[in-house]
Coordinates of C-alpha atoms in Angstrom, one line a residue:
X1 CA 22.6 -85.4 105.7
X2 CA 23.5 -83.1 108.6
X3 CA 26.9 -82.9 110.4
X4 CA 25.6 -84.5 113.6
X5 CA 24.1 -87.3 111.8
X6 CA 27.8 -88.0 110.1
X7 CA 29.4 -87.9 113.4
X8 CA 27.0 -90.4 114.9
X9 CA 27.5 -92.8 112.1
X10 CA 31.4 -92.4 112.4
X11 CA 31.3 -93.0 116.2
X12 CA 28.9 -95.9 115.7
X13 CA 31.4 -97.6 113.4
X14 CA 34.7 -96.8 115.0
X15 CA 35.9 -100.3 116.5
X16 CA 39.0 -101.0 118.5
X17 CA 39.0 -104.8 117.0
X18 CA 39.8 -106.0 113.6
X19 CA 37.5 -104.8 111.0
X20 CA 36.4 -105.7 107.3
X21 CA 36.2 -102.5 105.1
X22 CA 32.7 -102.2 103.4
X23 CA 33.2 -98.8 102.1
X24 CA 32.4 -95.1 103.2
X25 CA 29.2 -93.2 104.1
X26 CA 27.6 -91.7 101.3
X27 CA 26.1 -88.1 101.9
X28 CA 23.9 -87.7 99.0
X29 CA 25.9 -88.5 95.8
X30 CA 29.1 -87.7 97.7
X31 CA 31.5 -90.1 99.4
X32 CA 32.8 -89.1 102.9
X33 CA 36.2 -90.5 102.9
X34 CA 36.8 -89.9 106.4
X35 CA 34.0 -91.8 107.7
X36 CA 34.5 -95.7 106.8
X37 CA 31.7 -98.2 107.2
X38 CA 32.9 -101.7 108.4
X39 CA 31.9 -104.9 110.2
X40 CA 34.0 -106.2 113.3
X41 CA 35.6 -109.6 112.1
X42 CA 34.6 -111.1 115.3
X43 CA 31.0 -110.6 114.4
X44 CA 31.0 -112.5 111.3
X45 CA 29.7 -115.5 113.1
X46 CA 26.3 -113.5 113.9
X47 CA 25.2 -113.9 110.5
X48 CA 23.9 -111.5 107.9
X49 CA 21.8 -110.5 104.8
X50 CA 23.0 -109.1 101.6
X51 CA 19.8 -108.4 99.6
X52 CA 19.1 -106.2 96.6
X53 CA 17.6 -106.0 92.7
X54 CA 19.3 -107.8 90.1
X55 CA 22.3 -105.8 88.7
X56 CA 22.8 -103.8 92.0
X57 CA 26.2 -105.1 93.1
X58 CA 25.3 -107.9 95.6
X59 CA 27.8 -110.6 94.2
X60 CA 30.3 -107.8 94.2
X61 CA 29.7 -106.9 98.0
X62 CA 30.3 -111.0 98.8
X63 CA 33.4 -110.8 96.8
X64 CA 34.6 -107.7 98.9
X65 CA 33.9 -109.5 102.1
X66 CA 35.6 -113.0 100.8
X67 CA 38.5 -111.5 99.8
X68 CA 38.9 -109.6 103.2
X69 CA 38.4 -112.8 105.1
X70 CA 40.7 -114.6 102.9
X71 CA 43.5 -112.3 104.1
X72 CA 42.6 -112.4 107.7
X73 CA 43.2 -116.1 107.5
X74 CA 39.4 -117.1 107.5
X75 CA 38.3 -119.6 105.0
X76 CA 35.2 -119.0 102.9
X77 CA 32.5 -121.2 101.1
X78 CA 30.6 -119.3 98.5
X79 CA 27.8 -120.9 96.2
X80 CA 28.2 -119.5 92.8
X81 CA 24.9 -120.0 90.9
X82 CA 25.2 -117.2 88.3
X83 CA 28.8 -118.2 87.5
X84 CA 30.2 -114.7 87.8
X85 CA 32.3 -115.3 91.4
X86 CA 35.0 -117.3 90.1
X87 CA 37.1 -113.9 89.6
X88 CA 37.7 -113.6 93.1
X89 CA 40.7 -116.1 92.2
X90 CA 42.3 -113.9 89.8
X91 CA 43.8 -110.3 90.2
X92 CA 41.7 -107.3 89.3
X93 CA 42.0 -105.2 86.1
X94 CA 42.5 -101.3 86.5
X95 CA 40.4 -99.0 84.5
X96 CA 39.7 -95.4 84.1
X97 CA 36.2 -96.0 85.7
X98 CA 37.6 -97.7 88.6
X99 CA 40.3 -95.0 89.2
X100 CA 37.5 -92.5 89.4
X101 CA 35.5 -94.5 92.0
X102 CA 38.6 -95.1 94.1
X103 CA 39.7 -91.5 94.1
X104 CA 36.4 -90.7 95.0
X105 CA 36.2 -92.9 98.2
X106 CA 39.9 -92.3 99.1
X107 CA 40.5 -96.3 98.8
X108 CA 43.9 -97.7 98.4
X109 CA 44.0 -100.4 95.6
X110 CA 46.2 -103.3 94.8
X111 CA 45.1 -105.7 92.1
X112 CA 45.4 -109.0 93.6
X113 CA 44.2 -112.9 93.6
X114 CA 42.9 -114.9 96.5
X115 CA 43.5 -118.7 97.2
X116 CA 40.7 -120.3 95.6
X117 CA 39.4 -123.7 95.2
X118 CA 36.8 -124.4 92.4
X119 CA 34.0 -127.2 93.2
X120 CA 31.0 -128.7 91.5
X121 CA 28.1 -131.2 92.7
X122 CA 29.1 -134.2 91.0
X123 CA 30.4 -133.8 87.4
X124 CA 28.0 -131.2 86.4
X125 CA 30.7 -128.2 86.1
X126 CA 34.3 -127.5 85.7
X127 CA 35.1 -127.7 89.6
X128 CA 36.7 -130.7 91.7
X129 CA 33.5 -132.9 92.0
X130 CA 31.6 -132.9 95.6
X131 CA 30.0 -136.2 96.4
X132 CA 28.5 -137.5 99.4
X133 CA 26.9 -141.3 100.0
X134 CA 23.2 -142.1 100.7
X135 CA 24.3 -143.6 104.0
X136 CA 25.9 -140.3 105.3
X137 CA 22.7 -138.5 104.7
X138 CA 20.8 -141.1 106.8
X139 CA 17.1 -141.9 106.6
X140 CA 15.8 -138.5 108.4
X141 CA 17.5 -136.1 106.3
X142 CA 16.8 -138.1 103.0
X143 CA 13.1 -138.1 104.1
X144 CA 13.1 -134.5 104.5
X145 CA 14.6 -133.9 101.0
X146 CA 12.2 -136.3 99.5
X147 CA 9.0 -134.6 101.4
X148 CA 7.9 -138.3 103.0
X149 CA 5.3 -138.1 105.6
X150 CA 5.9 -139.9 108.7
X151 CA 4.8 -143.2 107.8
X152 CA 7.1 -143.1 104.7
X153 CA 10.1 -141.8 106.7
X154 CA 9.6 -144.8 109.3
X155 CA 9.7 -147.2 106.2
X156 CA 13.0 -145.4 105.1
X157 CA 14.5 -145.9 108.3
X158 CA 13.8 -149.5 108.5
X159 CA 15.1 -150.0 104.9
X160 CA 18.5 -148.4 105.9
X161 CA 18.5 -150.6 109.2
X162 CA 17.7 -153.8 107.1
X163 CA 20.6 -152.6 104.5
X164 CA 23.3 -152.3 107.4
X165 CA 22.2 -155.8 109.0
X166 CA 22.5 -157.4 105.5
X167 CA 25.8 -155.8 104.6
X168 CA 24.2 -153.8 101.8
X169 CA 26.3 -150.4 101.4
X170 CA 24.0 -147.7 100.1
X171 CA 26.6 -145.4 98.4
X172 CA 24.3 -143.8 95.5
X173 CA 20.8 -143.6 94.7
X174 CA 21.1 -146.7 92.6
X175 CA 21.7 -148.8 95.6
X176 CA 18.8 -147.4 97.5
X177 CA 16.6 -148.1 94.6
X178 CA 17.7 -151.6 94.1
X179 CA 17.3 -152.5 97.7
X180 CA 13.7 -151.0 97.4
X181 CA 13.0 -152.9 94.5
X182 CA 14.3 -156.1 95.9
X183 CA 12.1 -155.9 99.0
X184 CA 8.9 -155.6 97.0
X185 CA 10.0 -158.3 94.6
X186 CA 8.6 -162.1 94.9
X187 CA 12.1 -162.7 96.3
X188 CA 12.3 -160.2 98.9
X189 CA 8.9 -160.0 100.3
X190 CA 9.8 -162.4 103.3
X191 CA 12.8 -159.7 104.2
X192 CA 10.0 -156.8 103.6
X193 CA 7.8 -158.2 106.3
X194 CA 10.6 -159.2 108.4
X195 CA 11.4 -155.6 108.9
X196 CA 8.0 -154.4 110.0
X197 CA 5.6 -155.5 107.2
X198 CA 6.3 -152.1 105.4
X199 CA 3.4 -151.7 102.3
X200 CA 4.4 -151.9 98.7
X201 CA 2.5 -148.5 98.3
X202 CA 4.9 -146.9 100.7
X203 CA 7.8 -148.3 99.2
X204 CA 6.3 -147.3 95.8
X205 CA 6.0 -143.6 96.8
X206 CA 9.5 -143.6 98.0
X207 CA 10.7 -145.1 94.7
X208 CA 9.1 -142.1 92.8
X209 CA 10.4 -139.4 94.9
X210 CA 14.0 -140.9 94.4
X211 CA 13.3 -140.9 90.6
X212 CA 12.4 -137.1 90.9
X213 CA 15.3 -136.5 92.9
X214 CA 17.5 -138.3 90.2
X215 CA 16.3 -136.2 87.8
X216 CA 17.4 -133.0 89.5
X217 CA 20.8 -134.4 89.4
X218 CA 20.8 -136.6 92.5
X219 CA 22.6 -139.6 90.7
X220 CA 25.9 -137.4 89.9
X221 CA 26.0 -136.0 93.3
X222 CA 25.5 -139.2 95.4
X223 CA 28.5 -141.7 95.6
X224 CA 32.1 -141.8 96.3
X225 CA 34.8 -140.4 97.4
X226 CA 32.8 -138.7 100.0
X227 CA 33.8 -134.9 100.5
X228 CA 35.4 -134.3 103.9
X229 CA 34.0 -131.2 105.0
X230 CA 37.3 -130.4 107.0
X231 CA 38.5 -129.3 103.6
X232 CA 36.8 -126.3 103.7
X233 CA 38.6 -125.1 106.6
X234 CA 42.0 -124.7 105.1
X235 CA 44.4 -122.0 104.9
X236 CA 47.4 -121.7 102.5
X237 CA 51.2 -121.8 103.1
X238 CA 50.9 -117.8 103.9
X239 CA 48.1 -118.2 106.3
X240 CA 45.4 -117.0 104.0
X241 CA 42.0 -118.6 104.1
X242 CA 41.0 -121.0 101.2
X243 CA 37.9 -119.2 99.3
X244 CA 35.8 -122.5 98.3
X245 CA 33.6 -121.6 95.3
X246 CA 30.9 -123.9 94.2
X247 CA 29.7 -123.8 90.8
X248 CA 26.0 -124.2 90.4
X249 CA 24.9 -122.4 87.7
X250 CA 23.8 -125.8 85.8
X251 CA 21.8 -126.8 88.8
X252 CA 20.0 -123.5 89.5
X253 CA 16.6 -125.4 88.6
X254 CA 17.4 -128.2 91.0
X255 CA 16.7 -126.6 94.3
X256 CA 16.3 -130.1 96.0
X257 CA 19.7 -131.3 95.3
X258 CA 21.0 -127.9 96.3
X259 CA 19.1 -128.0 99.6
X260 CA 20.2 -131.5 100.3
X261 CA 23.8 -130.8 99.8
X262 CA 23.5 -127.4 102.0
X263 CA 21.8 -129.4 104.7
X264 CA 24.4 -132.1 104.9
X265 CA 27.5 -129.7 104.7
X266 CA 26.1 -127.6 107.7
X267 CA 25.0 -130.8 109.6
X268 CA 28.4 -132.4 109.0
X269 CA 30.3 -129.4 110.3
X270 CA 28.1 -128.9 113.0
X271 CA 29.0 -132.3 114.2
X272 CA 32.6 -132.2 113.9
X273 CA 33.6 -128.8 115.0
X274 CA 34.4 -128.0 118.8
X275 CA 32.5 -125.3 120.4
X276 CA 34.6 -121.9 120.2
X277 CA 32.1 -119.6 121.9
X278 CA 33.0 -115.7 120.9
X279 CA 36.4 -116.0 119.1
X280 CA 38.4 -113.2 117.7
X281 CA 37.4 -114.4 114.1
X282 CA 35.0 -116.8 112.6
X283 CA 36.4 -120.3 112.0
X284 CA 34.6 -120.3 108.7
X285 CA 32.1 -117.9 106.6
X286 CA 29.5 -119.3 104.1
X287 CA 28.0 -117.0 101.7
X288 CA 25.0 -118.4 99.8
X289 CA 24.4 -116.6 96.6
X290 CA 20.7 -116.7 95.1
X291 CA 19.3 -117.6 98.8
X292 CA 15.7 -117.8 97.4
X293 CA 16.7 -121.1 95.5
X294 CA 17.2 -122.4 98.8
X295 CA 13.9 -121.8 100.6
X296 CA 12.0 -122.2 97.3
X297 CA 9.3 -125.2 97.7
X298 CA 11.2 -126.4 100.9
X299 CA 9.2 -128.3 103.1
X300 CA 8.5 -127.3 106.9
X301 CA 10.8 -129.8 108.3
X302 CA 13.5 -128.4 106.1
X303 CA 12.9 -124.9 107.2
X304 CA 13.2 -125.9 110.7
X305 CA 16.3 -127.4 110.5
X306 CA 17.7 -124.5 108.4
X307 CA 16.8 -122.5 111.4
X308 CA 18.4 -124.6 114.0
X309 CA 21.5 -124.7 112.1
X310 CA 21.7 -121.1 111.7
X311 CA 20.9 -120.7 115.5
X312 CA 23.4 -122.9 116.7
X313 CA 26.3 -123.3 114.4
X314 CA 27.5 -119.8 115.7
X315 CA 28.7 -121.3 118.5
X316 CA 31.1 -123.3 116.3
X317 CA 32.5 -120.2 115.0
X318 CA 30.8 -120.4 111.6
X319 CA 29.2 -117.4 110.3
X320 CA 26.5 -117.6 107.3
X321 CA 25.3 -114.8 104.9
X322 CA 22.3 -115.1 102.5
X323 CA 22.5 -113.3 99.4
X324 CA 19.3 -112.6 97.7
X325 CA 16.8 -109.9 96.3
X326 CA 14.7 -109.0 99.2
X327 CA 14.8 -110.1 102.9
X328 CA 11.2 -111.4 102.1
X329 CA 13.0 -114.3 100.5
X330 CA 14.2 -115.6 103.6
X331 CA 11.8 -117.1 106.3
X332 CA 11.2 -114.6 109.3
X333 CA 12.7 -117.3 111.6
X334 CA 16.1 -117.2 109.7
X335 CA 15.8 -113.6 109.1
X336 CA 15.5 -113.0 112.7
X337 CA 18.9 -114.7 113.3
X338 CA 20.8 -112.3 111.0
X339 CA 23.0 -109.5 112.8
X340 CA 24.2 -107.8 109.9
X341 CA 22.6 -106.2 106.9
X342 CA 23.8 -105.0 103.6
X343 CA 20.8 -103.8 101.2
X344 CA 21.4 -102.5 97.8
X345 CA 19.0 -100.7 95.6
X346 CA 15.4 -102.0 95.4
X347 CA 12.6 -101.1 92.7
X348 CA 9.1 -100.5 93.0
X349 CA 7.7 -100.8 89.7
X350 CA 4.8 -103.1 90.6
X351 CA 2.4 -103.2 93.5
X352 CA 4.3 -106.5 94.6
X353 CA 7.7 -104.5 94.4
X354 CA 6.2 -101.5 96.6
X355 CA 5.0 -103.8 99.3
X356 CA 8.4 -105.7 99.3
X357 CA 10.2 -102.2 99.7
X358 CA 7.7 -101.2 102.6
X359 CA 8.5 -104.7 104.5
X360 CA 12.1 -104.3 104.0
X361 CA 11.9 -100.9 105.6
X362 CA 10.5 -102.1 108.6
X363 CA 13.1 -104.5 109.2
X364 CA 15.9 -101.9 109.7
X365 CA 16.5 -99.8 113.1
X366 CA 14.9 -96.6 113.3
X367 CA 16.9 -93.7 111.7
X368 CA 16.3 -90.1 110.3
X369 CA 16.4 -91.3 106.9
X370 CA 13.5 -91.7 104.5
X371 CA 14.5 -95.2 103.8
X372 CA 11.7 -96.0 101.1
X373 CA 13.1 -93.2 98.9
X374 CA 16.8 -93.7 99.9
X375 CA 16.4 -97.3 98.9
X376 CA 14.9 -96.9 95.6
X377 CA 17.6 -94.2 94.6
X378 CA 20.8 -96.0 95.4
X379 CA 23.3 -96.6 92.5
X380 CA 25.2 -99.5 91.6
X381 CA 27.7 -100.5 94.2
X382 CA 26.1 -98.5 96.8
X383 CA 23.9 -100.1 99.8
X384 CA 22.2 -99.2 103.1
X385 CA 24.0 -100.8 105.9
X386 CA 23.7 -101.9 109.5
X387 CA 25.7 -104.5 111.5
X388 CA 26.0 -105.7 114.8
X389 CA 28.8 -104.0 117.0
X390 CA 31.0 -105.9 119.6
X391 CA 28.7 -105.1 122.2
X392 CA 25.9 -106.8 120.2
X393 CA 23.8 -103.9 119.3
X394 CA 22.9 -102.7 115.9
X395 CA 24.9 -99.8 114.4
X396 CA 23.5 -96.6 113.0
X397 CA 21.9 -97.0 109.5
X398 CA 24.5 -95.7 107.2
X399 CA 24.1 -95.0 103.3
X400 CA 27.4 -96.4 101.9
X401 CA 29.5 -96.3 98.7
X402 CA 30.9 -100.0 98.7
X403 CA 34.3 -100.9 98.4
X404 CA 35.7 -102.1 95.2
X405 CA 37.3 -105.6 95.2
X406 CA 40.9 -105.9 94.4
X407 CA 40.4 -109.4 92.8
X408 CA 38.5 -109.6 89.2
X409 CA 35.2 -108.6 88.7
X410 CA 33.3 -111.3 86.9
X411 CA 34.2 -114.8 86.0
X412 CA 37.6 -116.0 85.1
X413 CA 38.0 -117.9 81.8
X414 CA 37.0 -121.4 81.6
X415 CA 40.5 -122.4 80.6
X416 CA 41.9 -120.7 83.6
X417 CA 39.4 -122.7 85.9
X418 CA 40.4 -125.8 84.3
X419 CA 44.0 -125.3 84.9
X420 CA 43.4 -124.1 88.4
X421 CA 41.4 -127.3 89.2
X422 CA 43.6 -129.7 87.5
X423 CA 46.6 -128.6 89.3
X424 CA 44.7 -128.7 92.9
X425 CA 45.4 -131.3 95.4
X426 CA 41.6 -131.4 96.0
X427 CA 41.0 -132.6 92.3
X428 CA 43.6 -135.3 92.8
X429 CA 41.9 -136.5 95.8
X430 CA 37.9 -136.3 94.8
X431 CA 38.3 -136.0 90.9
X432 CA 37.8 -139.7 89.9
X433 CA 34.6 -141.4 90.9
X434 CA 34.8 -144.6 92.6
X435 CA 32.4 -147.5 92.3
X436 CA 33.3 -150.2 94.6
X437 CA 30.9 -152.8 95.4
X438 CA 27.8 -151.8 97.0
X439 CA 24.1 -153.0 97.5
X440 CA 23.3 -153.1 93.7
X441 CA 26.2 -155.6 93.0
X442 CA 25.5 -157.6 96.0
X443 CA 21.8 -157.8 95.2
X444 CA 22.5 -158.7 91.7
X445 CA 25.0 -161.6 92.9
X446 CA 22.8 -163.0 95.3
X447 CA 19.7 -163.0 93.1
X448 CA 21.8 -164.8 90.3
X449 CA 22.8 -167.3 92.9
X450 CA 19.4 -167.8 93.9
X451 CA 18.2 -168.4 90.3
X452 CA 21.3 -170.8 89.6
X453 CA 20.4 -173.0 92.6
X454 CA 16.8 -173.1 91.6
X455 CA 17.5 -174.4 88.2
X456 CA 19.8 -176.9 89.7
X457 CA 17.3 -178.0 92.1
X458 CA 14.7 -178.1 89.9
X459 CA 13.6 -181.9 89.4
X460 CA 13.5 -183.6 86.0
X461 CA 10.5 -184.0 84.1
X462 CA 8.8 -187.2 84.9
X463 CA 11.0 -187.9 88.1
X464 CA 9.5 -189.1 91.0
X465 CA 8.3 -186.4 93.6
X466 CA 7.2 -184.1 90.8
X467 CA 3.6 -184.2 91.6
X468 CA 1.7 -183.0 94.5
X469 CA 3.1 -180.5 96.9
X470 CA 5.7 -178.1 96.5
X471 CA 9.5 -178.1 97.4
X472 CA 11.1 -175.6 99.9
X473 CA 13.7 -174.8 97.7
X474 CA 12.3 -174.8 94.2
X475 CA 10.1 -176.7 91.9
X476 CA 6.6 -175.9 91.0
X477 CA 3.6 -174.7 93.2
X478 CA 0.4 -176.0 93.0
X479 CA -1.0 -174.1 90.3
X480 CA 2.0 -175.2 88.0
X481 CA 4.0 -172.1 88.3
X482 CA 7.8 -172.3 89.0
X483 CA 8.9 -170.7 92.4
X484 CA 12.5 -169.3 93.0
X485 CA 14.2 -169.8 96.1
X486 CA 14.4 -166.9 98.6
X487 CA 17.8 -165.1 98.4
X488 CA 19.7 -166.0 101.5
X489 CA 21.5 -163.3 103.7
X490 CA 24.1 -163.9 106.0
X491 CA 21.6 -164.0 109.0
X492 CA 19.4 -166.3 107.3
X493 CA 22.0 -169.2 106.2
X494 CA 23.5 -169.4 109.9
X495 CA 23.0 -172.8 111.3
X496 CA 20.0 -173.1 113.9
X497 CA 21.1 -175.8 116.4
X498 CA 20.2 -173.6 119.3
X499 CA 16.9 -174.0 121.1
X500 CA 14.2 -171.5 120.0
X501 CA 12.4 -169.2 122.4
X502 CA 14.6 -167.2 124.7
X503 CA 17.9 -168.0 122.5
X504 CA 16.1 -166.4 119.3
X505 CA 15.7 -163.3 121.4
X506 CA 19.1 -163.3 122.6
X507 CA 20.3 -163.4 118.9
X508 CA 18.2 -160.6 117.9
X509 CA 19.4 -158.4 120.7
X510 CA 23.0 -159.7 119.8
X511 CA 22.4 -158.6 116.2
X512 CA 21.3 -155.0 117.4
X513 CA 24.0 -154.6 119.4
X514 CA 26.5 -155.6 117.0
X515 CA 25.2 -153.8 114.1
X516 CA 27.3 -150.8 112.9
X517 CA 24.4 -148.3 113.5
X518 CA 24.3 -149.3 117.3
X519 CA 28.3 -149.0 117.5
X520 CA 28.0 -145.8 116.0
X521 CA 25.3 -144.5 118.6
X522 CA 27.2 -145.7 121.6
X523 CA 30.6 -144.2 120.4
X524 CA 29.6 -140.7 119.9
X525 CA 26.5 -139.4 121.9
X526 CA 26.9 -136.1 121.1
X527 CA 26.9 -136.9 117.3
X528 CA 23.7 -138.6 117.8
X529 CA 22.3 -135.6 119.2
X530 CA 23.2 -133.3 116.3
X531 CA 21.7 -136.4 113.9
X532 CA 18.4 -135.7 115.8
X533 CA 18.6 -132.2 114.9
X534 CA 19.9 -132.0 111.5
X535 CA 19.0 -135.8 110.2
X536 CA 22.5 -137.0 109.3
X537 CA 24.2 -140.2 109.8
X538 CA 27.8 -139.6 108.4
X539 CA 30.4 -142.3 108.2
X540 CA 33.1 -140.8 110.2
X541 CA 36.6 -139.9 109.1

């Protein structure tokens, strides 16, 4: 590297605003101590990518950024699929190897922990359980997750409206499953016809898709108490941002559940956070480790929603960083939204690796470096960096010896994590699942009541009127089979003393206007626009 190149890089990374330190320039194998490489704090909401082969230091780079953001008063959310990010909550451990690295890079280092909350989806891990209700997702998002077609999505929307009108709370997947089963039963066929005549075939497909989601862990995720995403925006008493670590190692084979949670989380934040424009620092920064799991087998609708989210949530002050092996793991439309790049070593052992290497090189700004050679010769903890400067322009491509984190590299012990979780106020708030009365219990009670009523109204054998015709409240049909009474819902059991015709139309209009869905629509028009984009229907705080 020539002295002119070194000075060009130094000038490109000299910022007047607060900056997160990434490391120092690497000249061949020698760190250049007086040429620091960093990223302006104000540009973190322009999103970014941390990529590289397995074992090259991506997660440690994530940790370096997370701990500096925390100290700057910025909350952080990070998914932890491999289980080695929990060390951000414990102080680092000095060693001879670490001391040599610090001395070579000229880095001042003090072992320190960060305020950390540990979460898990449902009860699948050690952290505080995160849950959400089926109602909060709404039919549009749930249809995307279940990969329903347009017809099936319309059916699901009608089912949600029916459940709302009938007072059937959809809190977990069993509630939705029971409503669907009821509508396709003999007792519920009239109600099914009354909501648009949806076919049993469409309902059957939805039921099968729900079973698939349940097999991926949906049963433990959907329910109450529902997580309040505002809890991700907290700082501690000293003003440091809370680092929220979501444990996902037991769910790495459940991308649908992970995708479900991600979409709901970002959409909910988008609805609630105010517009901040270009702030001095972000409101929150997300790190999605192993991001290829997020996009694996994702539907087009889901990818479109992720792209919209990444594009629009910047104005809310939220930054999103994807952590994965190659840029090709991230769809082009999403990749185009990412302003900062930290590329660790890539390997070219196979033709596919070589192809991915060439594609990666093409995504960088022009430079004097032979990036194909450079990217394959980087060591562990080294990367090629380019970020967005405060003027919105890319900085020079810079080979970088990455900074060492001051928190622990690797996972905390399970006992340490359990102890931290048990003493957390978040665990007291969300730790115990709540199973209040919902659609499942209500339907069971109504069916039992209907069966009891039918038995009570069944005429005694040999009594007058037992032959010929059938009763409207029970008894025998013409073919000798027993007919059960229709299960009555509130709107069915209301007295009908008014004339039909125009009054019926007014009743229908009144039902729609008085429904909670309509009230939610008229109460917050902006949130409904967001729901059109992201497919959520959150029960507001």
